[in-house]
Short mmCIF file of C-alpha atoms in Angstrom, two decimals:
data_model
loop_
_atom_site.label_atom_id
_atom_site.label_comp_id
_atom_site.label_asym_id
_atom_site.label_seq_id
_atom_site.Cartn_x
_atom_site.Cartn_y
_atom_site.Cartn_z
CA MET A 5 0.00 0.00 0.00
CA ASP A 6 1.23 3.50 -0.77
CA TYR A 7 0.69 5.04 2.68
CA ALA A 8 1.79 8.51 1.58
CA LYS A 9 -0.79 8.53 -1.21
CA VAL A 10 -3.70 7.04 0.77
CA TYR A 11 -3.18 9.05 3.95
CA GLY A 12 -2.17 12.16 2.03
CA GLN A 13 -5.51 12.00 0.24
CA MET A 14 -7.34 11.56 3.54
CA HIS A 15 -5.43 14.42 5.20
CA GLU A 16 -6.34 16.77 2.37
CA GLN A 17 -9.95 15.63 2.05
CA TRP A 18 -10.68 15.90 5.78
CA PRO A 19 -8.60 18.70 7.34
CA LYS A 20 -9.56 17.79 10.92
CA LEU A 21 -8.81 14.08 10.49
CA PHE A 22 -5.50 12.78 11.87
CA ALA A 23 -4.78 16.12 13.52
CA GLY A 24 -2.53 14.53 16.12
CA ASN A 25 -5.04 14.56 18.93
CA SER A 26 -4.65 10.86 19.79
CA ILE A 27 -1.69 11.81 21.98
CA LYS A 28 -3.97 13.56 24.50
CA ASN A 29 -4.60 10.37 26.51
CA HIS A 30 -0.86 9.70 26.78
CA VAL A 31 0.63 13.08 27.69
CA GLU A 32 1.19 12.15 31.35
CA ALA A 33 2.83 8.80 30.51
CA ILE A 34 5.14 10.54 28.04
CA ALA A 35 5.90 13.25 30.62
CA GLU A 36 7.03 10.52 33.05
CA LEU A 37 9.35 9.05 30.40
CA VAL A 38 10.78 12.47 29.58
CA LYS A 39 11.41 13.13 33.27
CA GLU A 40 13.10 9.74 33.71
CA CYS A 41 15.12 9.72 30.47
CA ARG A 42 15.93 13.43 30.01
CA PRO A 43 15.96 13.38 26.19
CA THR A 44 17.38 16.23 24.15
CA ARG A 45 15.69 15.29 20.84
CA LEU A 46 12.21 13.83 20.41
CA LEU A 47 10.52 12.45 17.31
CA ASP A 48 6.76 12.06 16.90
CA TYR A 49 6.60 9.29 14.30
CA GLY A 50 3.21 9.49 12.58
CA SER A 51 2.44 12.84 14.14
CA GLY A 52 -0.57 13.69 12.04
CA LYS A 53 -0.84 17.38 11.31
CA GLY A 54 0.94 18.39 14.53
CA TYR A 55 -2.00 20.21 16.14
CA GLN A 56 -1.17 18.45 19.42
CA TYR A 57 1.82 20.77 19.68
CA LEU A 58 0.62 23.87 17.83
CA ALA A 59 -2.85 24.21 19.34
CA ARG A 60 -2.96 21.91 22.37
CA ARG A 61 0.66 22.49 23.46
CA ALA A 62 0.99 18.87 24.65
CA HIS A 63 4.77 19.19 24.84
CA GLU A 64 4.53 21.73 27.64
CA ALA A 65 3.62 18.85 29.98
CA TRP A 66 7.10 17.44 29.47
CA GLY A 67 9.11 20.61 29.93
CA GLY A 68 8.50 22.24 26.56
CA LEU A 69 10.76 19.97 24.50
CA LEU A 70 9.08 20.19 21.09
CA PRO A 71 9.28 16.95 19.09
CA TYR A 72 10.21 16.83 15.44
CA CYS A 73 7.08 15.75 13.56
CA TYR A 74 7.06 13.11 10.85
CA ASP A 75 4.02 11.85 8.97
CA VAL A 76 4.09 10.44 5.44
CA GLY A 77 0.52 11.60 4.88
CA VAL A 78 1.23 15.29 5.58
CA ARG A 79 3.12 16.89 2.72
CA GLN A 80 4.93 19.38 4.98
CA LEU A 81 5.99 16.63 7.43
CA SER A 82 6.62 13.76 5.02
CA GLU A 83 10.44 13.98 5.11
CA LYS A 84 11.80 12.02 8.04
CA PRO A 85 14.03 14.31 10.11
CA GLU A 86 17.72 13.46 9.97
CA GLY A 87 19.67 12.14 12.88
CA LEU A 88 18.84 10.04 15.88
CA PHE A 89 16.49 10.78 18.76
CA ASP A 90 16.66 9.76 22.38
CA GLY A 91 12.88 9.69 22.58
CA VAL A 92 10.41 8.49 19.94
CA ILE A 93 6.64 8.77 20.30
CA SER A 94 4.21 6.97 18.01
CA THR A 95 0.50 6.99 18.84
CA ASP A 96 -2.30 5.66 16.67
CA VAL A 97 0.06 4.61 13.87
CA LEU A 98 0.99 0.94 13.85
CA GLU A 99 -2.56 -0.39 13.56
CA HIS A 100 -2.91 1.66 10.35
CA ILE A 101 -0.15 -0.40 8.70
CA ASP A 102 -0.82 -3.55 6.65
CA GLU A 103 0.37 -6.55 8.64
CA PRO A 104 3.09 -7.51 6.12
CA ASP A 105 4.58 -4.00 6.54
CA VAL A 106 4.52 -3.86 10.36
CA ASP A 107 8.03 -5.27 10.86
CA GLY A 108 9.51 -2.74 8.42
CA ILE A 109 7.80 0.19 10.13
CA LEU A 110 8.93 -1.04 13.55
CA ASP A 111 12.48 -1.32 12.19
CA ASP A 112 12.22 2.27 10.94
CA ILE A 113 10.90 3.54 14.28
CA PHE A 114 13.61 1.80 16.29
CA SER A 115 16.36 2.79 13.84
CA SER A 116 15.51 6.39 14.75
CA VAL A 117 16.52 5.88 18.39
CA LEU A 118 19.91 6.77 19.77
CA VAL A 119 20.24 4.11 22.45
CA ARG A 120 22.24 5.55 25.29
CA PRO A 121 23.88 3.07 27.62
CA GLU A 122 22.68 3.56 31.14
CA CYS A 123 24.70 6.42 32.52
CA ASP A 124 24.27 9.91 33.93
CA LEU A 125 22.78 11.03 30.61
CA GLY A 126 19.70 8.90 31.22
CA LYS A 127 18.12 6.31 28.98
CA SER A 128 16.34 6.52 25.65
CA PHE A 129 12.72 5.60 25.11
CA VAL A 130 10.12 4.58 22.57
CA PHE A 131 6.49 5.18 23.50
CA LEU A 132 3.87 3.38 21.40
CA ALA A 133 0.09 3.57 21.67
CA ILE A 134 -1.54 0.85 19.59
CA ALA A 135 -5.24 0.18 19.00
CA CYS A 136 -6.12 -3.51 19.08
CA ARG A 137 -9.67 -3.06 17.85
CA PRO A 138 -11.42 -2.03 14.63
CA SER A 139 -11.51 1.65 13.74
CA LYS A 140 -14.48 3.94 13.35
CA LYS A 141 -12.91 5.24 10.11
CA LEU A 142 -12.70 3.71 6.66
CA LEU A 143 -9.99 4.03 4.05
CA PRO A 144 -10.98 5.39 0.63
CA ASP A 145 -11.14 1.80 -0.67
CA GLY A 146 -13.71 0.89 2.01
CA ARG A 147 -11.43 -1.13 4.28
CA ASP A 148 -11.28 -0.50 8.00
CA ALA A 149 -8.55 2.08 8.71
CA HIS A 150 -7.06 -0.26 11.32
CA LEU A 151 -5.44 -2.67 8.91
CA THR A 152 -3.70 -4.72 11.60
CA VAL A 153 -5.99 -5.60 14.50
CA ARG A 154 -4.09 -7.95 16.78
CA PRO A 155 -4.11 -8.59 20.54
CA PRO A 156 -1.57 -6.88 22.82
CA GLU A 157 0.39 -10.13 23.17
CA TRP A 158 1.04 -10.20 19.42
CA TRP A 159 2.35 -6.64 19.46
CA ALA A 160 4.43 -7.28 22.59
CA GLY A 161 6.04 -10.23 20.81
CA LYS A 162 7.01 -7.96 17.92
CA LEU A 163 8.65 -5.50 20.32
CA THR A 164 10.86 -7.98 22.18
CA LYS A 165 13.48 -8.01 19.41
CA PHE A 166 14.14 -4.32 20.05
CA GLU A 167 14.83 -4.63 23.78
CA ARG A 168 18.33 -3.57 24.81
CA PRO A 169 20.09 -1.96 27.78
CA GLY A 170 19.57 1.79 27.94
CA LEU A 171 16.24 1.70 26.07
CA ILE A 172 12.80 1.83 27.65
CA ILE A 173 10.00 0.53 25.44
CA ARG A 174 6.59 1.54 26.74
CA ALA A 175 3.58 0.30 24.82
CA VAL A 176 -0.05 0.91 25.72
CA TYR A 177 -2.87 -0.92 24.03
CA ASP A 178 -6.44 0.16 23.31
CA THR A 179 -8.53 -3.00 23.24
CA GLY A 180 -11.84 -1.15 23.36
CA ASN A 181 -12.52 -2.44 26.87
CA VAL A 182 -13.13 0.19 29.51
#
């Protein structure tokens, strides 16, 4: 699937869709990671339009460190920022990826992390929020926008290969259960 084309079309057709607001339920958890890890560079991988930082000022909860935004569906943010980051945030992204592409996207996310060995500089982190339920949105071709709906255990199994000293991987799962 050409994610840039499909999501670019959706971003342009519906200006309020994928604004970046899915981070709102995770601001406190990210703030805890920022406090613990003391990153100097953050990346929001699949940031949407970035309104979470422009309008909602979500980053102020973690000391004002503004993440670099990257989203293949937003023309202005479709170039992945250069360099490595000691904190990567990705909310409401992975479930939108076709299952055969999940490993490649995870590789790309984790290749963006500068893993710092445990020392006075702190650790690095990756924060992932993944929906494990069908979406309320449809893709232009009529498919559910959540292309990979798998249980938390499946996702956790995918993440184990990225575990290493100096890196905190925090994943939260939305199963639709309250």
